[in-house]
Every structure is written in C-alpha cells, then in structure tokens.
Short mmCIF file of C-alpha atoms and ligand atoms in Angstrom, two decimals:
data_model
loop_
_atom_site.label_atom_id
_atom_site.label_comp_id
_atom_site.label_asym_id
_atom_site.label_seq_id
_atom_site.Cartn_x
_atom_site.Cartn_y
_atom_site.Cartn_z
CA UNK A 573 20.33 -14.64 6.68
CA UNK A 574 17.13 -17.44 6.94
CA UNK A 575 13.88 -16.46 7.21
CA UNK A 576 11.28 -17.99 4.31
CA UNK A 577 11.87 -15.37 1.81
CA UNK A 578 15.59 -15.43 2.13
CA UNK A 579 16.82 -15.08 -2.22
CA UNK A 580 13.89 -13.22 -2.83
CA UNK A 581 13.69 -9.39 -3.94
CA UNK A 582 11.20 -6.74 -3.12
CA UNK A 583 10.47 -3.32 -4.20
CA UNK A 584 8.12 -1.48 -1.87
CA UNK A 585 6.72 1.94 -2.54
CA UNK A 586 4.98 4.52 0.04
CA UNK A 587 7.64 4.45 3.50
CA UNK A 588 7.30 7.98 4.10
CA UNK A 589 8.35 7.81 8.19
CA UNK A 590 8.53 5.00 10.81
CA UNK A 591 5.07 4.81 11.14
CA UNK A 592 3.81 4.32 7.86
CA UNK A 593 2.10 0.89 7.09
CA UNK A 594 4.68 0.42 3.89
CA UNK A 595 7.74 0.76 6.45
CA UNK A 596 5.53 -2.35 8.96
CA UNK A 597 5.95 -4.13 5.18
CA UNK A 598 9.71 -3.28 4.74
CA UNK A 599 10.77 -4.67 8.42
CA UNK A 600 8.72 -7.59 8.11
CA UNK A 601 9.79 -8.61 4.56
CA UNK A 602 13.58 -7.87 5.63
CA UNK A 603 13.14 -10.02 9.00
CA UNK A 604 12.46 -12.51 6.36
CA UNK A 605 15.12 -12.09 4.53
CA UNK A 606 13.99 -10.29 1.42
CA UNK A 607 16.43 -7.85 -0.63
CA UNK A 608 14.57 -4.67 -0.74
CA UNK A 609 14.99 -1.60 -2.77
CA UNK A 610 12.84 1.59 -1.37
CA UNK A 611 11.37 4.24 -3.07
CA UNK A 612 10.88 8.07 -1.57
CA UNK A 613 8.29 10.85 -3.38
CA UNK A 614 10.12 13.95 -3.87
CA UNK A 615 13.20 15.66 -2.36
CA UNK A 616 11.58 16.16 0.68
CA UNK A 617 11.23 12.82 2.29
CA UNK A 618 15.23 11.93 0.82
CA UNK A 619 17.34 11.98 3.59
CA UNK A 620 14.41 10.78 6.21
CA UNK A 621 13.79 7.37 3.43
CA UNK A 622 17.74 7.04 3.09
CA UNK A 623 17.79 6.84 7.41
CA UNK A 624 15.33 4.41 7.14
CA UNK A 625 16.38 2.09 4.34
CA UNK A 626 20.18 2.29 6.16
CA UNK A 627 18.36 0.89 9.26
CA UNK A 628 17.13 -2.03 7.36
CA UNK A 629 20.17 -2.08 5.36
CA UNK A 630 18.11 -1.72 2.31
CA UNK A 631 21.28 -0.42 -0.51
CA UNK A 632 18.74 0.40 -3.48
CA UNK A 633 16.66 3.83 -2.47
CA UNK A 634 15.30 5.92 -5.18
CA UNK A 635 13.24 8.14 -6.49
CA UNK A 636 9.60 7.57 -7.70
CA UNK A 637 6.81 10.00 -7.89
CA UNK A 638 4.31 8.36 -9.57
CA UNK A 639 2.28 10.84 -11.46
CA UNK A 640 5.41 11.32 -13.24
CA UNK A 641 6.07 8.15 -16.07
CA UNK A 642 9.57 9.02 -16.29
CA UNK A 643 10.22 8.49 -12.83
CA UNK A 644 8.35 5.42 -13.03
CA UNK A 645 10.72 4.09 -16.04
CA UNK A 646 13.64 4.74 -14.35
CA UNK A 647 12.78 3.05 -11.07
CA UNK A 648 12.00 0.08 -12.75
CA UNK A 649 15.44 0.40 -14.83
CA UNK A 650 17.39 0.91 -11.26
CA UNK A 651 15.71 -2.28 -9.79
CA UNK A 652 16.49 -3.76 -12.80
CA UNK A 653 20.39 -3.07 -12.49
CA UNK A 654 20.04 -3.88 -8.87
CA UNK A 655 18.54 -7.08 -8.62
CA UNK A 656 18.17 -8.71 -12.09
CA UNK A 657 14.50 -9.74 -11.31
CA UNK A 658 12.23 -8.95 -8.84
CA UNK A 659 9.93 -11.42 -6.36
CA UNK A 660 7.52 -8.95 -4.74
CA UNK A 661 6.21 -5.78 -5.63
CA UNK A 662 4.48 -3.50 -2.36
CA UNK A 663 2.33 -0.80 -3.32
CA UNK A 664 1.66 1.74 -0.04
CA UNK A 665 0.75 4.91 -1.73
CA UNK A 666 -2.43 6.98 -1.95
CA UNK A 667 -2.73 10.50 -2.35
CA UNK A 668 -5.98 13.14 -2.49
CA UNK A 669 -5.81 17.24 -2.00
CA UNK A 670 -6.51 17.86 1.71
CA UNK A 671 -9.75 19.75 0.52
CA UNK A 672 -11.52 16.23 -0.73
CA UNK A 673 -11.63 14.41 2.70
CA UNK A 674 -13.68 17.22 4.39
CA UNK A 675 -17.29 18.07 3.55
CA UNK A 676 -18.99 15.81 1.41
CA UNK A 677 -18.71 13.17 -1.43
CA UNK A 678 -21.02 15.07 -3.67
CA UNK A 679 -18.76 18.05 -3.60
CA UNK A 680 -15.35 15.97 -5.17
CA UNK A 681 -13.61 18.38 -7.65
CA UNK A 682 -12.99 17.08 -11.02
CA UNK A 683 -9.50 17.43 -10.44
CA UNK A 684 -9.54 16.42 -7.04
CA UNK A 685 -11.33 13.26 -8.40
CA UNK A 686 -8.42 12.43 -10.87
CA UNK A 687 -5.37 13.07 -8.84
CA UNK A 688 -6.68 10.70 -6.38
CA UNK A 689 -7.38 8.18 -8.61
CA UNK A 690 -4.28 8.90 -10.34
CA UNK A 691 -1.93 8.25 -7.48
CA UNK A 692 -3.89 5.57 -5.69
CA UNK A 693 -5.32 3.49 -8.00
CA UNK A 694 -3.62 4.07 -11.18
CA UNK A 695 -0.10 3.89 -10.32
CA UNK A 696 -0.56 0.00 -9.09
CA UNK A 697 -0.93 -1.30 -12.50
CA UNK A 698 1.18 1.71 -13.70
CA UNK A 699 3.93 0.16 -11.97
CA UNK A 700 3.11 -3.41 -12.04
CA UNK A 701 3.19 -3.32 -15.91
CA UNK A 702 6.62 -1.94 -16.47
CA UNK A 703 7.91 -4.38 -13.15
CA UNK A 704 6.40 -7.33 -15.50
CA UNK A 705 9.52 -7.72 -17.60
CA UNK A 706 11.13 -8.48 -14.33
CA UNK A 707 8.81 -10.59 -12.94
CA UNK A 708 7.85 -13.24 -15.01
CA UNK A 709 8.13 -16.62 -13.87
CA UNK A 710 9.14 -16.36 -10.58
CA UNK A 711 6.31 -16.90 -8.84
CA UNK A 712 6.12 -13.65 -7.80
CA UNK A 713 3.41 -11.45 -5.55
CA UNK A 714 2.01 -7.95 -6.20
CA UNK A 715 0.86 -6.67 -3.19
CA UNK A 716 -1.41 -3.29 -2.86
CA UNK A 717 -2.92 -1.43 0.65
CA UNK A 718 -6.52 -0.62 0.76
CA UNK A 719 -8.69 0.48 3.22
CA UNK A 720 -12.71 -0.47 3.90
CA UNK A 721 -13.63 2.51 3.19
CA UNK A 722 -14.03 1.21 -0.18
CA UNK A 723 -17.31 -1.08 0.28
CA UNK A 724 -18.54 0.72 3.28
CA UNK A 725 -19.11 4.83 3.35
CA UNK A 726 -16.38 6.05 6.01
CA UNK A 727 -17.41 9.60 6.54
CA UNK A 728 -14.59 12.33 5.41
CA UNK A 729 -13.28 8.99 2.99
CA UNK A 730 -15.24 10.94 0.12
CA UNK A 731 -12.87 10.00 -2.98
CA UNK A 732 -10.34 7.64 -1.05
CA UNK A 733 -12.86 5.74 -1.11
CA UNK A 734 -14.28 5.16 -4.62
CA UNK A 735 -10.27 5.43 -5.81
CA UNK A 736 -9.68 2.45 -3.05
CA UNK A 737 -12.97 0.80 -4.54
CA UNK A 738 -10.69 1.23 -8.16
CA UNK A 739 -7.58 -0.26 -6.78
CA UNK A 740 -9.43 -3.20 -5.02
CA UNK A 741 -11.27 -4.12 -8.87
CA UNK A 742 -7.51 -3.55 -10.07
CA UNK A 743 -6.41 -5.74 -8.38
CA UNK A 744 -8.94 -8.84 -9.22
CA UNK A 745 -8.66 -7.50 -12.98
CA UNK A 746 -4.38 -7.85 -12.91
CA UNK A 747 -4.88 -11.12 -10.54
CA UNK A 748 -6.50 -12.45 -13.80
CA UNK A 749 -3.98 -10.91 -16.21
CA UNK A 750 -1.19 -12.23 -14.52
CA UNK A 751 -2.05 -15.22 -13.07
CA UNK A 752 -1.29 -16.82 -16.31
CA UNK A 753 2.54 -15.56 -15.58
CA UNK A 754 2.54 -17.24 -12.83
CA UNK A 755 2.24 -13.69 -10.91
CA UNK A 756 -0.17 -13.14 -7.63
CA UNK A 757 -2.35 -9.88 -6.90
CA UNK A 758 -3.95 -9.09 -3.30
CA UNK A 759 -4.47 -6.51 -1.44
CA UNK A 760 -4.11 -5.85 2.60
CA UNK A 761 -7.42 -3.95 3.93
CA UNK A 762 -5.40 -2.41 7.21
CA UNK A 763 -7.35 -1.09 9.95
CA UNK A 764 -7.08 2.10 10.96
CA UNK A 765 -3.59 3.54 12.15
CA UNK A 766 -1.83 7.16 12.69
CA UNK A 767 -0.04 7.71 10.09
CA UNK A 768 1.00 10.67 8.25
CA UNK A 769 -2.09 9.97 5.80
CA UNK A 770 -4.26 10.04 9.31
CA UNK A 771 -3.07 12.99 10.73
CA UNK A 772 -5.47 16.17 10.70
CA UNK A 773 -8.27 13.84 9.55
CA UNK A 774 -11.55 15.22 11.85
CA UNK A 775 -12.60 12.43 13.76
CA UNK A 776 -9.49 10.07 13.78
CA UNK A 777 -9.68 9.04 17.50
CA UNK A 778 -13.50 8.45 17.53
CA UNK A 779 -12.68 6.14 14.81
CA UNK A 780 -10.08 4.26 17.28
CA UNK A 781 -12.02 4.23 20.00
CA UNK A 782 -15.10 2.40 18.35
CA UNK A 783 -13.42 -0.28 16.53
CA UNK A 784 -11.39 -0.92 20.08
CA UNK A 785 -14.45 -1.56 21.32
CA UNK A 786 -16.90 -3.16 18.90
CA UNK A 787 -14.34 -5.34 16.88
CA UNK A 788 -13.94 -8.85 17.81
CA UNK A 789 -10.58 -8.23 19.06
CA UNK A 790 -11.43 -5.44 21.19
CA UNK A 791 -8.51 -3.71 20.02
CA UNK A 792 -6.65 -1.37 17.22
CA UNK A 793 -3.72 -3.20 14.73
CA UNK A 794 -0.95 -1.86 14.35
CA UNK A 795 1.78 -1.37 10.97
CA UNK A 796 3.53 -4.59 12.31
CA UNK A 797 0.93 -6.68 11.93
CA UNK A 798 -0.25 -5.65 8.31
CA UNK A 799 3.90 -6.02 7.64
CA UNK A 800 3.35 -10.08 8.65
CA UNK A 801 0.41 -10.70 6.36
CA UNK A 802 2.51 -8.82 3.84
CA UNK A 803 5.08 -11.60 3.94
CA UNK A 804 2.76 -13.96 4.05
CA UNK A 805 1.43 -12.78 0.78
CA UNK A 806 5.08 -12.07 -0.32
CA UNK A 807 5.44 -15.76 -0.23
CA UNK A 808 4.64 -19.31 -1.08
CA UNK A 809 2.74 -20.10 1.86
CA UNK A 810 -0.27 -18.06 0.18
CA UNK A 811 0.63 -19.55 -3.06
CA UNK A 812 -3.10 -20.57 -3.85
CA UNK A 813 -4.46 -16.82 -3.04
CA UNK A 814 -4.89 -14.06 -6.09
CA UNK A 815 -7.19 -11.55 -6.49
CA UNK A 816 -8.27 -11.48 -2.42
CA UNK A 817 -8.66 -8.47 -0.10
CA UNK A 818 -7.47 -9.85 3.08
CA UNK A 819 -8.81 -7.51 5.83
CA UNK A 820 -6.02 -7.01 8.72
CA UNK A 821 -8.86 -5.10 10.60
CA UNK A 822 -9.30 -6.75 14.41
CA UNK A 823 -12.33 -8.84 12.45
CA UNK A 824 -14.22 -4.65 12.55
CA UNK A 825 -15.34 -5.59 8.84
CA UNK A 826 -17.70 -8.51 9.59
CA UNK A 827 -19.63 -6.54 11.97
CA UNK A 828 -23.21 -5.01 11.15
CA UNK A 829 -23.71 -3.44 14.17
P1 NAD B 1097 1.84 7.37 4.75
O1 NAD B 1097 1.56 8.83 4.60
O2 NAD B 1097 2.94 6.97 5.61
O3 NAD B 1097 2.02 6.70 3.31
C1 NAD B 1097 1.47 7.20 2.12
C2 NAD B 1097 2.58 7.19 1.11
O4 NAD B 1097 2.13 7.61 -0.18
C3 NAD B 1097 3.73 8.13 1.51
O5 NAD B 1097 4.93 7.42 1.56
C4 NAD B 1097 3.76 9.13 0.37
O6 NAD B 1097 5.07 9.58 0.07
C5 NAD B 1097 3.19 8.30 -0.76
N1 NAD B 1097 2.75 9.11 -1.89
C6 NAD B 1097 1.82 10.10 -1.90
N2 NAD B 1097 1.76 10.65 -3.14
C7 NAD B 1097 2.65 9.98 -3.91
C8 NAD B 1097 3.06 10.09 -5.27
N3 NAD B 1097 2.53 11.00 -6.10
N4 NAD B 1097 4.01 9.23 -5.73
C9 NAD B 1097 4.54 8.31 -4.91
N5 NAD B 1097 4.21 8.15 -3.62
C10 NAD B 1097 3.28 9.00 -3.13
O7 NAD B 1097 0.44 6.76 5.25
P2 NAD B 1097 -0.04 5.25 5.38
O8 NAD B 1097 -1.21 5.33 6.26
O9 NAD B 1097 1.10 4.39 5.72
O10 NAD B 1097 -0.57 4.92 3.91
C11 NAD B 1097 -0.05 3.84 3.14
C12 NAD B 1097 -1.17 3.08 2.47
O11 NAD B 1097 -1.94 2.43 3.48
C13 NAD B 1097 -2.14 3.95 1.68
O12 NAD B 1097 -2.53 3.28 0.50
C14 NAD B 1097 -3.31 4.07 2.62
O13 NAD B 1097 -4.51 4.31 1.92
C15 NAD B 1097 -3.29 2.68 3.23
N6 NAD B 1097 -4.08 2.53 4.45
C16 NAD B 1097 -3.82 3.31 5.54
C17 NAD B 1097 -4.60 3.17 6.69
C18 NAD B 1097 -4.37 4.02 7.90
O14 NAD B 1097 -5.26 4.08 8.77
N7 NAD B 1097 -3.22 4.68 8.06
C19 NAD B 1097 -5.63 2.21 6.73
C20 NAD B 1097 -5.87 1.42 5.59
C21 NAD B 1097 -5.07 1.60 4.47
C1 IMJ B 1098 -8.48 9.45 5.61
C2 IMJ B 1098 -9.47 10.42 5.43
C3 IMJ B 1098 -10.68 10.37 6.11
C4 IMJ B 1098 -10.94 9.35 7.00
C5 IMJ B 1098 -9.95 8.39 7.18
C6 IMJ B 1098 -8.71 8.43 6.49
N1 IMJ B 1098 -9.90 7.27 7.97
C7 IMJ B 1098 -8.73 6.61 7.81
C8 IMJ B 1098 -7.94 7.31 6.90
C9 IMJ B 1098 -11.00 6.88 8.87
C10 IMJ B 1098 -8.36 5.34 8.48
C11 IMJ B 1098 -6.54 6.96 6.44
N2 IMJ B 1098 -6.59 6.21 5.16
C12 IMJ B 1098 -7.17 4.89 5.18
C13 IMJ B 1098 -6.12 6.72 3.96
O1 IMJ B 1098 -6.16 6.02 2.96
C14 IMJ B 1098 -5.58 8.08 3.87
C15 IMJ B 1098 -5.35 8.68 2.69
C16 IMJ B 1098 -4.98 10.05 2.53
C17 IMJ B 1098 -4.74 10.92 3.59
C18 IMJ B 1098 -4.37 12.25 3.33
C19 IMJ B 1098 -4.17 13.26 4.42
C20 IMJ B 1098 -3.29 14.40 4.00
C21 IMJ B 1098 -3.50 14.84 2.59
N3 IMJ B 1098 -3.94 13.96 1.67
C22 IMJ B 1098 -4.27 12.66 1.98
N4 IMJ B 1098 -4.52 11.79 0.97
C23 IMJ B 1098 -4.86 10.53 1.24
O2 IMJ B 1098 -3.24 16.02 2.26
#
C-alpha cells in the first residue's frame, strides 16, 4: 500500500464508535498507510472496537484503561511484540463524571477534579513515557486532542477545561523533553462535533449553530478533517512543528466577536 506514511506504525487510543474524532485519526492514518494497533476502555466497547479495527484491518486491538498502570504496561508490551517500534502515538481520550459539566466551575468536586485530570491529561505523558523505549529515534510524533475550551471559558466545560488547559502545557513541557529524541508533541484543537463525549451536553446545537455562522468558514468540521491534520502531524511534512496547538476549528478561534 503507498500513501506517505506507508512503514510507519501507530498506536491510537480513544475510538469508542464511528463517530469519534480518534476513529477520523485511525482512517486517515490507515489511508496513508500506517500499521495501527487500537485500543478499547473496558469490556464494554470490545466487540464494537474489534468491528471497527477489522474494517480498517487494524490486527493489534487491546485493552487499555488508563487509570489503571497495569493496563497501561501491558499495552505498551503488546505493541511492543506487534510492531518492534512505534512511529506515532494518538491520544483521543478524556473523561469527567457527568455531574462536573453541568452547573458551575466553582462547584468541581475534589474527586471530580482528579479523575478528569487523571484520564485526560495525565494519561498522555502516562503513556508517552512507557511508549518512549519504542520510540526513540525514529522521528516519531505524539499526537494529543484538545478542545478551546481550554483558553476560552465554554460554559458547562467546567473541569474539561482546566484538565484540557493541563494537557495543552503537557504537551509544550514533553515537546521539550523529547525533542532531544528526536520525538514531536502537538496537539489538534477540533471544533466541535457529536460524539459520544457530546451527547446529553445542554446546549450542544446552539453551540453548532453559532460557530456555522460566525466562523470564517461558515461551517462545522467534521472527524475527517481533524483525521488529515492528524497525518499531517503523523508525518514528516510537519517535521519542523513541536509543541503547537493546531486549531482544526473553521478559523472560530481567531474571532473576538
Ligand atoms: P468519544 O467519546 O468518541 O471519545 C472519548 C474516548 O475516551 C472514548 O473512546 C472513551 O473510551 C475514552 N476514554 C474515556 N475514559 C477512558 C479511560 N479511563 N481510559 C481509556 N480511554 C478512556 O468522544 P470524542 O469527542 O471523539 O473525544 C475524543 C477526544 O477529542 C477527547 O479528548 C475530546 O476532548 C476531544 N475533543 C472532542 C470534541 C468534540 O466536540 N467531540 C472537540 C474537541 C476535542
Ligand atoms: C463537553 C461538555 C460541555 C460542553 C462541551 C463539551 N462542548 C463540547 C464538548 C461545547 C464541544 C465535547 N468536548 C470537547 C469534550 O472534551 C467532552 C468531554 C467529555 C464528555 C463527557 C460526556 C459524558 C460523560 N463524561 C464526559 N467526559 C468528558 O459522562
């Protein structure tokens, strides 16, 4: 198969169901050429990950919660069996109790506070650390979603957003410890899209509506479109970029009005 990251190999964590963003990242990277391995969180999403990865033809699927270290070791042991080394590492997963994105900021539990950051900010250089052994000198590209809800307040956002402003500083903090290893760190600032994370969230279509019409664009992006500049970043084209946040937003983020 061509495409410009034909030898490479990917993991890619957070496909839940066709439309998640991390499963716009799989097809893209695949289209590509990439070997991918896929990761599903608990037995629930299993046999719906396994469909997926089969579509895709993706061979290594396993399991990875992420609050859980062991899992986390023996993901990176399976990839490790699997491929030898690895190219590309996605991140797509993000996490807070149902309770933290209604009412208000100033009413975060502590322990909604720390699972949040736990599974959304955390796990990226949770993971990326054990990956490194794998890594190393191949050029490679670490690649994390975020959302601008981060810099700007998004109402409901409450702790997603001060976890995503924790994963965005991650990411400039591991661009600079593994630049030196000749390894990449950026993150994707994606628009807003129905997902499974964006269902039930109060206010969802209002959302929609006003970037359609107040971006530059005029319009919404879609998963496809975040899965593109995800192999871009997945490859040497953006070989000079580390430590960005590349906004994949319809231009909504430059706005002030
Ligand atoms: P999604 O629900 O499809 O993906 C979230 C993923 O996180 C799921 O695959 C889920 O299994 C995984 N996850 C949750 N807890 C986990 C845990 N403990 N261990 C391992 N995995 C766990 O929704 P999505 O919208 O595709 O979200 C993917 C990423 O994109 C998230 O980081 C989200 O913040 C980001 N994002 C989404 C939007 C949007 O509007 N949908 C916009 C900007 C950024
Ligand atoms: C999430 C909450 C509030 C407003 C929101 C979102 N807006 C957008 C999202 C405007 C675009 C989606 N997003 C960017 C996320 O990062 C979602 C994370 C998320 C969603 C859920 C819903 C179900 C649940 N826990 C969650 N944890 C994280 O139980």
């Amino acid at each position: 198969m061509g495409g410009f990251l034909s030898g490479k190999k990917g993991l890619i964590l957070g496909v839940a169901n066709k439309r998640s963003v991390a499963w716009g990242c799989a097809k893209a990277l695949r289209r590509e050429g990439m070997e991918l391995a896929m990761t599903y969180a608990g037995d629930r999403l299993e046999a719906g990950v396994r469909q997926l990865a089969e579509e895709l033809e993706v061979e290594t699927v396993l399991p990875c919660d992420v609050t859980k270290p062991d899992e986390i070791d023996a993901l990176v042991d399976g990839v490790g069996n699997a491929f030898g080394g690895l190219d590309c590492f996605v991140h797509g997963v993000a996490f807070a109790k149902r309770e933290e994105l209604k009412g208000t900021y100033l009413d975060t539990s502590r322990e909604g506070y720390q699972l949040a950051h736990e599974v959304s900010a955390y796990s990226l250089p949770a993971v990326a650390r054990r990956a490194m052994p794998l890594m190393e000198d191949r050029k490679g590209s670490i690649i994390t979603l975020t959302y601008i809800g981060s810099v700007r307040v998004i109402p409901k956002y409450n702790v997603m957003g001060v976890a995503k402003a924790a994963l965005e500083a991650s990411v400039r903090y591991l661009a600079h410890d593994l630049g030196p290893r000749g390894i990449r760190v950026n993150a994707i600032s994606s628009g807003p899209i129905r997902t499974l994370s964006a269902s039930g969230i109060e206010g969802f279509n209002s959302i929609l509506d006003q970037i359609a019409e107040r971006s530059p664009l005029r319009r919404n992006i879609d998963a496809d479109e975040v899965g593109d500049v995800c192999a871009f970043l997945a490859s040497e084209m953006s070989r000079g970029i580390t430590g960005s946040t590349i906004y994949v937003d319809a231009g909504y983020h430059i706005m002030g009005i």
